[in-house]
Short mmCIF file of C-alpha atoms in Angstrom, two decimals:
data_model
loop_
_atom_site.label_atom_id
_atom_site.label_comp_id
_atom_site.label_asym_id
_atom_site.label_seq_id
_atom_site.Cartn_x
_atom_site.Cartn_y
_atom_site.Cartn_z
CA UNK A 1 2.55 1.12 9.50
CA UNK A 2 1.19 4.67 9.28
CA UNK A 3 -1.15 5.27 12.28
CA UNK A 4 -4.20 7.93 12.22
CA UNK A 5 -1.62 10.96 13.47
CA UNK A 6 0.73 10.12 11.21
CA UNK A 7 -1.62 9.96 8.01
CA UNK A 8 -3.12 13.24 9.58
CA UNK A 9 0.28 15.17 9.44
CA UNK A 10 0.83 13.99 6.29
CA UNK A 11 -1.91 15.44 4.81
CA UNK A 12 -2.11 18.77 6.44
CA UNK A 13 -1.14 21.45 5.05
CA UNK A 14 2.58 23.61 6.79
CA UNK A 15 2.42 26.47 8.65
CA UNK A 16 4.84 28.09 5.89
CA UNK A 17 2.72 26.79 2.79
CA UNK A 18 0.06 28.65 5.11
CA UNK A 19 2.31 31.96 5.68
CA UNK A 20 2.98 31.98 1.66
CA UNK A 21 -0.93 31.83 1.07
CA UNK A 22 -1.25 34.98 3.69
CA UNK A 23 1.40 37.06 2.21
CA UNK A 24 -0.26 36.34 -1.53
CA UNK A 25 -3.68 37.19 -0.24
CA UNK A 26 -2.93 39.95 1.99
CA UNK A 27 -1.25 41.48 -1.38
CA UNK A 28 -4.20 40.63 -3.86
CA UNK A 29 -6.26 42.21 -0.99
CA UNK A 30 -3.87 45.49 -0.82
CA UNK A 31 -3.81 46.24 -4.52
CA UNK A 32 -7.73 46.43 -4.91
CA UNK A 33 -8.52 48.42 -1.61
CA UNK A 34 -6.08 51.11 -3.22
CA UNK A 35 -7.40 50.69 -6.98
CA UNK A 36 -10.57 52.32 -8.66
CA UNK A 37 -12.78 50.02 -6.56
CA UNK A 38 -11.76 52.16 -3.44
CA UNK A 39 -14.76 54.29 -3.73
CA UNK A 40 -17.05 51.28 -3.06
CA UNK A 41 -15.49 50.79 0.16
CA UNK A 42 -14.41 47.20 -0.85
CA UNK A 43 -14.63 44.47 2.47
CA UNK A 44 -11.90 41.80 1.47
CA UNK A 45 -12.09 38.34 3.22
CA UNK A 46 -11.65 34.67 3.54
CA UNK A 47 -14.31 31.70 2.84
CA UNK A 48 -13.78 27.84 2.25
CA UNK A 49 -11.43 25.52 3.59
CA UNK A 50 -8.30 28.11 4.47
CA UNK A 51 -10.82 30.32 6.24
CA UNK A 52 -12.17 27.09 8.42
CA UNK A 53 -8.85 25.71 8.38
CA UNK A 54 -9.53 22.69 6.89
CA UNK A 55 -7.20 22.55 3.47
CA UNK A 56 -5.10 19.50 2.99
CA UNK A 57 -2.08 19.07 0.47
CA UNK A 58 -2.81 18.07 -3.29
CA UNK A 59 -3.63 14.50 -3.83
CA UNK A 60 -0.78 14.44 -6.84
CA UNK A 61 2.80 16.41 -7.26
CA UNK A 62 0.60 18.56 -9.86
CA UNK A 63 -2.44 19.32 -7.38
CA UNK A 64 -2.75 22.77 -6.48
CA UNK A 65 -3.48 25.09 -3.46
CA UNK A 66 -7.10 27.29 -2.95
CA UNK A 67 -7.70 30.08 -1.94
CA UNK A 68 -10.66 31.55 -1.74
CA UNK A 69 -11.68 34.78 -0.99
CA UNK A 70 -14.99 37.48 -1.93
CA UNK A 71 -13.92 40.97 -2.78
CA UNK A 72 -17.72 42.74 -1.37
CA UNK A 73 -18.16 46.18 -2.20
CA UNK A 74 -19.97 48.01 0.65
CA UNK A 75 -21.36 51.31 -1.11
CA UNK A 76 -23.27 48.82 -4.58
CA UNK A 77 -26.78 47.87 -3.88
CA UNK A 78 -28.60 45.37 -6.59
CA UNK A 79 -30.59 48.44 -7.63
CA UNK A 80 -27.33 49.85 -9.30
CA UNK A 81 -25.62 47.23 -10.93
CA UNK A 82 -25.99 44.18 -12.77
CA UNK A 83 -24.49 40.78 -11.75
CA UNK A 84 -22.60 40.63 -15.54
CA UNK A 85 -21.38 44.89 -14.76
CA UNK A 86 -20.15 44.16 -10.89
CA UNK A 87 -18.04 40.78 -12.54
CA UNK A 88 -16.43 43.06 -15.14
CA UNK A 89 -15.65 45.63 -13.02
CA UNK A 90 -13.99 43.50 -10.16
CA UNK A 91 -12.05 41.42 -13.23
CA UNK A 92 -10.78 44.99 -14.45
CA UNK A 93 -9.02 45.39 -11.35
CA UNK A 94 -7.98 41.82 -11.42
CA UNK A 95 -6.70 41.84 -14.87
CA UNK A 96 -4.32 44.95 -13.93
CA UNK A 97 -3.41 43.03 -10.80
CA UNK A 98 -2.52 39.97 -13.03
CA UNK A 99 -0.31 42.04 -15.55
CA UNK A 100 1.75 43.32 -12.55
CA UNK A 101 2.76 40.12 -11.22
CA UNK A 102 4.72 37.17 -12.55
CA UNK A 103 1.74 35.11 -13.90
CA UNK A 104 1.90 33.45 -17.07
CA UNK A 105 -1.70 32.04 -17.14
CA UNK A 106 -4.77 35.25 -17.97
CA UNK A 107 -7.27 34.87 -15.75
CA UNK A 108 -10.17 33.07 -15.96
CA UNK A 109 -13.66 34.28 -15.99
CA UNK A 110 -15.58 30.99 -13.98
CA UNK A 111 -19.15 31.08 -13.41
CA UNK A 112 -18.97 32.67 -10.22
CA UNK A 113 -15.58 33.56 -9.25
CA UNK A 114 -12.23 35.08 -11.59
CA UNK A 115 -9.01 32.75 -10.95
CA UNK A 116 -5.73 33.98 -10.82
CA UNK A 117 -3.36 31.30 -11.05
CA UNK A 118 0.46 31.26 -9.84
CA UNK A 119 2.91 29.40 -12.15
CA UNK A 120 5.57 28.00 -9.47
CA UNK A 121 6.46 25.25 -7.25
CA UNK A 122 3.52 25.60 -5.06
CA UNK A 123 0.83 25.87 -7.77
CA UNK A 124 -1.16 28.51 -5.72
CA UNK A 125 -4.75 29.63 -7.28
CA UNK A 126 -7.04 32.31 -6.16
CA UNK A 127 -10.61 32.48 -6.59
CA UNK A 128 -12.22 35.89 -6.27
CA UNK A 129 -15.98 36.16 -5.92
CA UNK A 130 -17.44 39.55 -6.52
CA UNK A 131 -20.32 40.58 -4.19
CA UNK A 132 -22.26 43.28 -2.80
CA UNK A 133 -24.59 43.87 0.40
CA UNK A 134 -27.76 42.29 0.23
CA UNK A 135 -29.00 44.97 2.24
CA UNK A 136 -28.51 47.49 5.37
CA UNK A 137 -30.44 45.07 7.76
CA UNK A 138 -28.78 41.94 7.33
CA UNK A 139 -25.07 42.57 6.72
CA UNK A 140 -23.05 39.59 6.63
CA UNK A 141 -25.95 38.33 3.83
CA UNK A 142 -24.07 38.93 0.53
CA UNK A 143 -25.19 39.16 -3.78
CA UNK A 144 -22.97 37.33 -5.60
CA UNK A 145 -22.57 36.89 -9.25
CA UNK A 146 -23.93 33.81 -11.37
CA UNK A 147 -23.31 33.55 -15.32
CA UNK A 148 -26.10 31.04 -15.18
CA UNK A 149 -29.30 33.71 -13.89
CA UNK A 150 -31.08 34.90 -16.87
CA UNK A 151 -31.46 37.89 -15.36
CA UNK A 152 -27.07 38.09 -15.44
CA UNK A 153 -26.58 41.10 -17.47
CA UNK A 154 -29.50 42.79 -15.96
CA UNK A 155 -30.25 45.20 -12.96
CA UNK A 156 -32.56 43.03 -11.06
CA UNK A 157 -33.05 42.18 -7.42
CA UNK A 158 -32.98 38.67 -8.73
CA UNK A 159 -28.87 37.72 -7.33
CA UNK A 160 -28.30 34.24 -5.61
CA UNK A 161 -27.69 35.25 -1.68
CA UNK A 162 -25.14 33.79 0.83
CA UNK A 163 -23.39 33.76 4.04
CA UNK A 164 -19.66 33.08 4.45
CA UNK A 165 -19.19 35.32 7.45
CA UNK A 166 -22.52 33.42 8.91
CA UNK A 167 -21.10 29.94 8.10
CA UNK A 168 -17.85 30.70 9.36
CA UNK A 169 -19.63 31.91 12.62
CA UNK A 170 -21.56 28.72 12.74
CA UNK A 171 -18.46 26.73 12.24
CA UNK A 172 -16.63 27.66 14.75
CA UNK A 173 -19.42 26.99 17.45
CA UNK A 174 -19.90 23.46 15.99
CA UNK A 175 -16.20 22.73 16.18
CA UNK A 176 -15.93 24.37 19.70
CA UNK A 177 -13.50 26.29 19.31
CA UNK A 178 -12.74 27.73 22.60
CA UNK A 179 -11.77 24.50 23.95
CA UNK A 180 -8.45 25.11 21.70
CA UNK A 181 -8.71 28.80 21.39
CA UNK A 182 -5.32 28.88 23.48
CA UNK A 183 -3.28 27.66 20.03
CA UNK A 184 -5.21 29.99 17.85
CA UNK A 185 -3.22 33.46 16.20
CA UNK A 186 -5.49 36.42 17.08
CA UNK A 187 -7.14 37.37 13.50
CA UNK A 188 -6.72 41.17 12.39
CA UNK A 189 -9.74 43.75 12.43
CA UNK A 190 -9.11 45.50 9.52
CA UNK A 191 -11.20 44.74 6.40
CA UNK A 192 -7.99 42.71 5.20
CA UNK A 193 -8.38 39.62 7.66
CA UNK A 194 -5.36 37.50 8.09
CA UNK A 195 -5.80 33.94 7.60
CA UNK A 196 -7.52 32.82 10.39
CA UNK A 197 -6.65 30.29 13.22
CA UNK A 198 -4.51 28.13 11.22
CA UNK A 199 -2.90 26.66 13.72
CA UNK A 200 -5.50 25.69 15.66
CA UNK A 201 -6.02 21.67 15.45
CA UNK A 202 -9.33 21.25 16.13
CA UNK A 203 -10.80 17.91 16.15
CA UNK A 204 -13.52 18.17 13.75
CA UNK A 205 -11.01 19.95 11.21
CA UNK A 206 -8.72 17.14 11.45
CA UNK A 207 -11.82 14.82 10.43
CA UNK A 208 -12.35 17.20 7.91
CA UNK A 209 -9.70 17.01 6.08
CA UNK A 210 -9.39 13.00 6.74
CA UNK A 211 -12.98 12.91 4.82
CA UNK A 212 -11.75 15.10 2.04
CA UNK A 213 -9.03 13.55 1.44
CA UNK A 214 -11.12 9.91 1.31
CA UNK A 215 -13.54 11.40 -1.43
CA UNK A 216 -10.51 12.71 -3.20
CA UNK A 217 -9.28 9.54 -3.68
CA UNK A 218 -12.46 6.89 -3.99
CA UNK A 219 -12.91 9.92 -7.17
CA UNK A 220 -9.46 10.14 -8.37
CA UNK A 221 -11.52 8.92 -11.96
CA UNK A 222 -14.27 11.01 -11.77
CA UNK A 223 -14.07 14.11 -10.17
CA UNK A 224 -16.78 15.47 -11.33
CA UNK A 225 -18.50 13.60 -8.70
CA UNK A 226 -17.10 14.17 -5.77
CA UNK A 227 -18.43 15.59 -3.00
CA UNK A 228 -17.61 18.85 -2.67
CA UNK A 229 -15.80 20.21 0.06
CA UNK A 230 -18.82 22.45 1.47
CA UNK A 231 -20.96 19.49 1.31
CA UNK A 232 -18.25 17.38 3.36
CA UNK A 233 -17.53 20.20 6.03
CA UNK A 234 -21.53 20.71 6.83
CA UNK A 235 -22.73 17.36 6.96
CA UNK A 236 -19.22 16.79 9.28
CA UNK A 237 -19.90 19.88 11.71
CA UNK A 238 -23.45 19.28 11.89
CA UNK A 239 -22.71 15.91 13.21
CA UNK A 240 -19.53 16.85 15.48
CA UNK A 241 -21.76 18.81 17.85
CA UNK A 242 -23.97 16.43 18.15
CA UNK A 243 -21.40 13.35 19.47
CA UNK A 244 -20.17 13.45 23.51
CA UNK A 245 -17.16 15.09 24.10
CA UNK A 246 -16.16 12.42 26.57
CA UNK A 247 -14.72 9.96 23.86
CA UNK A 248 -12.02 9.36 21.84
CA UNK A 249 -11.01 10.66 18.22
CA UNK A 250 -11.63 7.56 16.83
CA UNK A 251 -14.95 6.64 18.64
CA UNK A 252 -16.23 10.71 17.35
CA UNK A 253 -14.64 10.06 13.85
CA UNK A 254 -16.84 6.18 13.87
CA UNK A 255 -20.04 7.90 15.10
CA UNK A 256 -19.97 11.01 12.73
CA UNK A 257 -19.50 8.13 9.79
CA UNK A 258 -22.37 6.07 11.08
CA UNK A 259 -24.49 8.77 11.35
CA UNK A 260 -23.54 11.22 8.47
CA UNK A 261 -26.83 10.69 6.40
CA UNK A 262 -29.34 11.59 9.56
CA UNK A 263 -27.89 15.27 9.06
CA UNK A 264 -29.21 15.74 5.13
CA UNK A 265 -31.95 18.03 4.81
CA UNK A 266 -35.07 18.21 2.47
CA UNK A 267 -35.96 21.28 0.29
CA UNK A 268 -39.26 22.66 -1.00
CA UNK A 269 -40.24 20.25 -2.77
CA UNK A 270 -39.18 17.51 -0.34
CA UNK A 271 -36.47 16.80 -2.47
CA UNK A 272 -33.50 15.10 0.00
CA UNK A 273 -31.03 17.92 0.00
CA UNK A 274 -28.37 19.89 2.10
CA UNK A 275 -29.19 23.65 3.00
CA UNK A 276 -26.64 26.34 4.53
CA UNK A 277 -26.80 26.49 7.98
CA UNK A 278 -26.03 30.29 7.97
CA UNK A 279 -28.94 30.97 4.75
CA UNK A 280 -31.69 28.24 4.68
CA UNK A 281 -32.46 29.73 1.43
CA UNK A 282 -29.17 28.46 0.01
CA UNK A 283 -28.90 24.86 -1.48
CA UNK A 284 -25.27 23.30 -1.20
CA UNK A 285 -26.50 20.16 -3.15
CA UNK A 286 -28.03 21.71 -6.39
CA UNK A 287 -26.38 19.04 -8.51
CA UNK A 288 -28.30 16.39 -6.67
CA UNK A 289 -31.73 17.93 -7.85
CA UNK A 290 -30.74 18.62 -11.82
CA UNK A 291 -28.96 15.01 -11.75
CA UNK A 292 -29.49 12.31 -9.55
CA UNK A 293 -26.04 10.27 -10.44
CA UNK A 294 -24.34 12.98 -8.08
CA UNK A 295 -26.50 11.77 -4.87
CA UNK A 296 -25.96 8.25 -6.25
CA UNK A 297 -22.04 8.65 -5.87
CA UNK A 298 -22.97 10.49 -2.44
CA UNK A 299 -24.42 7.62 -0.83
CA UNK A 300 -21.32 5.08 -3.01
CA UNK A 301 -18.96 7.25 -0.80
CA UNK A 302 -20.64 7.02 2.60
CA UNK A 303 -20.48 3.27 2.14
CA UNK A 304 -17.19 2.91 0.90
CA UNK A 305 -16.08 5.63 4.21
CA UNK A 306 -17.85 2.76 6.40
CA UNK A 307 -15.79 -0.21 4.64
CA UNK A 308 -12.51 1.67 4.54
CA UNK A 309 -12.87 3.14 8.42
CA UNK A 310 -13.71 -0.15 9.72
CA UNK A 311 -16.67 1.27 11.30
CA UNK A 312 -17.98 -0.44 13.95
CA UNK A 313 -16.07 -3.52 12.57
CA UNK A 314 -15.64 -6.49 14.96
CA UNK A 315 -14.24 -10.10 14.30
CA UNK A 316 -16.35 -12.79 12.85
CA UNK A 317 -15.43 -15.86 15.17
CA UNK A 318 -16.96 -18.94 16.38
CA UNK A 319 -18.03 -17.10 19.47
CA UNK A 320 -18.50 -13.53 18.25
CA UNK A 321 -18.07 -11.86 21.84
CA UNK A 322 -14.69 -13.58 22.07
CA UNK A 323 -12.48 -10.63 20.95
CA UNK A 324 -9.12 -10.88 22.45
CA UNK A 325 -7.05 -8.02 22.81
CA UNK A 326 -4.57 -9.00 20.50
CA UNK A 327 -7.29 -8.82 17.69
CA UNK A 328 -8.61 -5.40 18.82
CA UNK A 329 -5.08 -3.66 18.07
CA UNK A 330 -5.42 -5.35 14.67
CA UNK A 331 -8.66 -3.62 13.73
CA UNK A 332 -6.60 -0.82 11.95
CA UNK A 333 -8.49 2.95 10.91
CA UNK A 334 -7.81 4.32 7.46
CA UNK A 335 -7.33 1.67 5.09
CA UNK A 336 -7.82 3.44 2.45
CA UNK A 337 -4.12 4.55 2.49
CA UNK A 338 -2.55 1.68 1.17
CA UNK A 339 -5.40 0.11 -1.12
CA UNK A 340 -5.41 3.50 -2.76
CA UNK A 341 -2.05 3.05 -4.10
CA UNK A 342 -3.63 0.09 -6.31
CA UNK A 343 -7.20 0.51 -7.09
CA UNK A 344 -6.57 2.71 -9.91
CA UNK A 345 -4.56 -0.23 -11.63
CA UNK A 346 -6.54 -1.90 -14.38
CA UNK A 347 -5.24 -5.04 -13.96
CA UNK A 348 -5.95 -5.32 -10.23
CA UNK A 349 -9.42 -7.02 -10.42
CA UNK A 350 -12.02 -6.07 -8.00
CA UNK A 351 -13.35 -8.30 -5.29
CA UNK A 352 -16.06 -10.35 -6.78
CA UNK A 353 -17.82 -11.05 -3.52
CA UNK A 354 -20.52 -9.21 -1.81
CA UNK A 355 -18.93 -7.10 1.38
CA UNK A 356 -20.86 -8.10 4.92
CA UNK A 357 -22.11 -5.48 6.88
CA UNK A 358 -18.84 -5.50 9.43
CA UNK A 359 -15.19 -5.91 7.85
CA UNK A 360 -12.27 -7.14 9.65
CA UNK A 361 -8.81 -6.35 9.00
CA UNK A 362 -6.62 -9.51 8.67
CA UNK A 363 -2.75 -8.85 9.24
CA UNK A 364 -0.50 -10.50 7.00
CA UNK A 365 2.97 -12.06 8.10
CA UNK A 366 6.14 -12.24 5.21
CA UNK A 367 9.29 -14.07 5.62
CA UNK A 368 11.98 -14.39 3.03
CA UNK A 369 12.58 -18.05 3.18
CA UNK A 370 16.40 -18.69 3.36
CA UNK A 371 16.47 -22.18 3.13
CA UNK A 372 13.71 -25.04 5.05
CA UNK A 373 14.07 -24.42 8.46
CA UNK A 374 15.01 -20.79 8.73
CA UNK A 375 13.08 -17.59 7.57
CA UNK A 376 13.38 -14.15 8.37
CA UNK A 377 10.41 -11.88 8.55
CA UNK A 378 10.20 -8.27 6.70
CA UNK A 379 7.94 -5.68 6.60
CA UNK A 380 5.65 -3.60 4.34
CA UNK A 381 7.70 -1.61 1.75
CA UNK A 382 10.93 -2.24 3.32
CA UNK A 383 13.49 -2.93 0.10
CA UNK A 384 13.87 -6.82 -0.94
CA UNK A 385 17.19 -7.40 -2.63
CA UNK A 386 18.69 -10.36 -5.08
CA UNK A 387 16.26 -13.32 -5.61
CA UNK A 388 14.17 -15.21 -2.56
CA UNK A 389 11.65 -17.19 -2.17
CA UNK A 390 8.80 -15.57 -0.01
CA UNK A 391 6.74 -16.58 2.37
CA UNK A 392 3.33 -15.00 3.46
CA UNK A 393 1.09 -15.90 6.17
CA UNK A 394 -2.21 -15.58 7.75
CA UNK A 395 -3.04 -17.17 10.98
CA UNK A 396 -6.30 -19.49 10.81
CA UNK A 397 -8.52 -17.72 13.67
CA UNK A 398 -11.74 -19.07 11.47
CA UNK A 399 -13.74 -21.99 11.34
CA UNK A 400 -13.53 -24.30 9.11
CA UNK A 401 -16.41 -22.80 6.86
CA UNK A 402 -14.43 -19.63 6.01
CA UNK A 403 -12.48 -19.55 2.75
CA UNK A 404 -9.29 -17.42 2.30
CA UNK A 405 -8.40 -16.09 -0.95
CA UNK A 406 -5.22 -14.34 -2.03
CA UNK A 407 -4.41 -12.05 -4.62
CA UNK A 408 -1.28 -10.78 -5.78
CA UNK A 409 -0.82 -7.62 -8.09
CA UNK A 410 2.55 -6.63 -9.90
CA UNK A 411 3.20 -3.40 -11.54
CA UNK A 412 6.29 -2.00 -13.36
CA UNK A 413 8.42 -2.08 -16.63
CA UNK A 414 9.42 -5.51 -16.44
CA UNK A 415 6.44 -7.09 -15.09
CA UNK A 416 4.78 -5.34 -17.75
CA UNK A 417 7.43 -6.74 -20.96
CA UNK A 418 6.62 -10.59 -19.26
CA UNK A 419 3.00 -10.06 -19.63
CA UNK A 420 2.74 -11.06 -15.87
CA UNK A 421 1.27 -7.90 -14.10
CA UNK A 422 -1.64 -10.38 -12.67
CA UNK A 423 -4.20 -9.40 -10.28
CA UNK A 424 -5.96 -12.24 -10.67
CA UNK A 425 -7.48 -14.27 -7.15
CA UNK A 426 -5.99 -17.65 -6.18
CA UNK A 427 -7.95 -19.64 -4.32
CA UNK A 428 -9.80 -20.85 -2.22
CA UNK A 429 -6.57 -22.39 -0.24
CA UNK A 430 -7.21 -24.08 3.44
CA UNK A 431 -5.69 -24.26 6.53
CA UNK A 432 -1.85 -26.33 7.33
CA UNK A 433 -0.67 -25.83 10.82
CA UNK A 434 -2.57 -23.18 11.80
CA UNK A 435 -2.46 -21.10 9.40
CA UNK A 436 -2.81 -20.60 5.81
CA UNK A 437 0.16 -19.61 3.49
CA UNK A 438 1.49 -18.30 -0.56
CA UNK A 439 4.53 -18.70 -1.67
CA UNK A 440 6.06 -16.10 -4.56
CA UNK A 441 9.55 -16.21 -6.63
CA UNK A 442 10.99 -12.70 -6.74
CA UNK A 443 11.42 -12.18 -10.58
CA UNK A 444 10.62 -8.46 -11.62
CA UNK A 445 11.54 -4.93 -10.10
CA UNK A 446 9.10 -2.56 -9.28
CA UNK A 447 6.15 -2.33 -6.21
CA UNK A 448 4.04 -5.72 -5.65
CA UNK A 449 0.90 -6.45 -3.56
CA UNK A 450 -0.15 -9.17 -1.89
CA UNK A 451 -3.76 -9.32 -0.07
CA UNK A 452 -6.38 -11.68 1.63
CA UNK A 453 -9.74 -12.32 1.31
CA UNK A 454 -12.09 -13.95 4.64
CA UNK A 455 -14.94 -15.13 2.23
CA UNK A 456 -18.11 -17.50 3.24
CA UNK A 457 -20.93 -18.36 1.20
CA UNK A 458 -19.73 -15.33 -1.18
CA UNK A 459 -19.82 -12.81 1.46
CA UNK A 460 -16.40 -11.33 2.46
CA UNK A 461 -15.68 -11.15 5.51
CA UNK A 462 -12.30 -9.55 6.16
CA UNK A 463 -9.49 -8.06 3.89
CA UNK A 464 -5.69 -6.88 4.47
CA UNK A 465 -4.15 -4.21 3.82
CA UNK A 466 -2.42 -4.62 0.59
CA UNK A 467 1.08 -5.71 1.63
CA UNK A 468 3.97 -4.21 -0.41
CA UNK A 469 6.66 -6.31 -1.57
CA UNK A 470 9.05 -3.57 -2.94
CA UNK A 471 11.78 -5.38 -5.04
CA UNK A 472 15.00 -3.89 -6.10
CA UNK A 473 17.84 -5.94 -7.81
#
């Protein structure tokens, strides 16, 4: 079973997928300090997760890679250029950039940014967002361009104002970075910055990306309405520096779960919101004040981060305090991993109980059952050959007023052609012996699951992690 490193490491993104992203930014960067936009004295630089360190691999084979940078140009004021002008001229350079290289896609004029997209392997994109100073006294402030401003195609001092340099700053204080500032790759000082820090681990990055990762796959469906990544990373930093340093990853990564919603902010119009740390002025939840389904799936994902993290989860016995050591290593982090794999399958029917307050995990045991007396246990995912009976099992650690319900889930081709992909719940089934057990035939090819249900009085109690039966003839 994958433990919290391991799922960590898988997710991260390589040092060489890292080096690839500097060389292609560092050249993007090159070609428009030495094009026409020279004479503005253009400042090229990082933002967004590769700048905080804090990307994560593609959830799918056909995910891609971000970067993200803003191409400023020092020597424009708002008083000489419209937002719709400064986007055109930026995309000029662009567009001569893109009919250099190897790309195959044009690039794409966004609402804020141009994208330049790499057709390969790695499926690399770049978002460039063209800005200018907002003015002499305040110079890490930036303009940027917005297609939606009325005043877009007009010279106006009306431009939407922001802070990447100021939110990196902040970052890095939040995540306390000099406590690992002896892994970090010293960053360049020439207006082409390298790709900062990557290598530097820190712990609120790796929760980072452990959150982003979650939200990318509770909205696998509906992406639309997912939290975005800026929303995740300031609501995560401004609770990291607020949790002792004295304890564990897991006890800071429980905490900054519990806690996430004391960090929102209100706006104006005491409208529940979240505002830039580096620009006040700035709101990073827009969507939530033009529709109010996006804070709806907000507060959907900080419950279902609290069911899947098992935070503060604890056993529900006849004594309550009795938790015995045995059951503390079974309190597992992350289940999301595995039940990922099968809540996007139609025919695997959601729980129809209400969830309590505190989840347990409950470990399931499965034997192939050789003949009466003699069974041999196997684990998760490990390859089942030929045709067995199997076995599963759950020890009875409940009293006698707890259900258990199990549900089993096939998938593949021939599963499919016998009209027995199931997903339906069987139960409730009662203790024998100690513990409570389901037998299945092996019959059809493919990946199976088996779970377990701790209900009482329609409240669940406890669930597995969806044990894989993978069968191969």
């Amino acid at each position: 079973m994958k433990s919290l490193n391991d799922y960590l490491e898988d997710i991260d993104v390589s040092d060489s997928m890292y080096e690839l992203a500097t060389k292609r930014y560092e050249s993007l960067a090159e070609f428009i300090q030495k094009s026409e936009l020279k004479q503005y004295e253009p400042d090229i630089f990082l933002q967004g997760s590769i700048k905080l360190g804090t990307m994560i691999k593609p959830l799918t084979d056909d995910g891609s890679y971000d970067i993200d940078i803003v191409c400023k140009l020092n020597h424009l004021s708002c008083h000489d250029i419209s937002q719709s002008d400064l986007k055109e001229c930026v995309g000029k350079v662009l567009q001569a950039y893109n009919n250099e290289k190897p790309f195959k896609n044009p690039i794409k004029n966004g609402k804020r940014c141009w994208t330049l997209t790499y057709v390969d392997k790695f499926n690399f994109h770049i978002d460039i967002l063209p800005a200018i100073s907002y003015n002499s006294n305040y110079s890490d402030f930036i303009c940027i361009t917005d297609k939606s401003n009325p005043n877009y195609k007009i010279i106006t001092s009306d431009w939407e104002i922001s802070n990447p340099k100021g939110y990196y700053n902040w970052f890095k204080e939040q995540e306390q970075f000099n406590t690992f500032k002896e892994f970090a790759i010293l960053e360049s000082r020439s207006t082409t910055e390298r790709i900062p820090y990557y290598k530097v681990k820190t712990e609120l990055r790796k929760i980072i990306q452990l959150l982003k990762r979650h939200a990318e796959v509770m909205f696998k469906d509906l992406s639309e309405y997912k939290p975005s990544s800026i929303i995740i990373t300031t609501l995560a930093a401004k609770g990291y520096s607020n949790i002792k340093s004295n304890i564990s990853f897991k006890e800071k990564l429980d905490i900054l779960i519990r806690d996430f919603t004391n960090y929102l902010d209100k706006d104006i119009d005491n409208q529940i919101c979240i505002l830039n740390p580096a620009n006040p002025d700035e709101n990073l939840s827009l969507k939530w004040k033009t529709n109010k389904k996006y804070f709806e799936y907000f507060n959907e994902w900080i419950e279902k981060l609290k069911l899947d993290f098992s935070v503060n989860e604890s056993r529900i016995l006849i004594n309550e305090n009795s938790i015995s050591d045995k059951l503390r290593e079974s309190l597992q982090v992350g289940r999301y991993y595995e039940i990922e794999q099968i809540d996007h399958l139609a025919h695997h029917q959601k729980p129809k109980w209400k969830y309590a307050s505190k989840i347990f995990n409950i470990p399931i045991k499965a034997y192939i059952q050789q003949d009466l007396d003699k069974k041999v246990g196997f684990k998760s995912g490990s390859p089942i050959y030929n045709k067995h009976t199997l076995l599963f099992e759950v020890e009875d650690e409940w009293n006698k007023d707890y259900e258990l319900y199990w549900q089993v889930t096939n998938t593949g081709g021939e599963a499919t052609m016998a009209n027995c992909l199931r997903g339906d719940f069987i139960g409730p089934v009662y203790s024998k012996c100690g513990r409570y057990t389901h037998c299945e035939e092996t019959k059809y090819r493919g990946e199976h699951y088996i779970e377990a249900y701790v209900v009482k009085n329609n409240i669940c109690y406890g669930r597995s992690k969806p044990f894989i039966v993978n069968l191969k003839f």
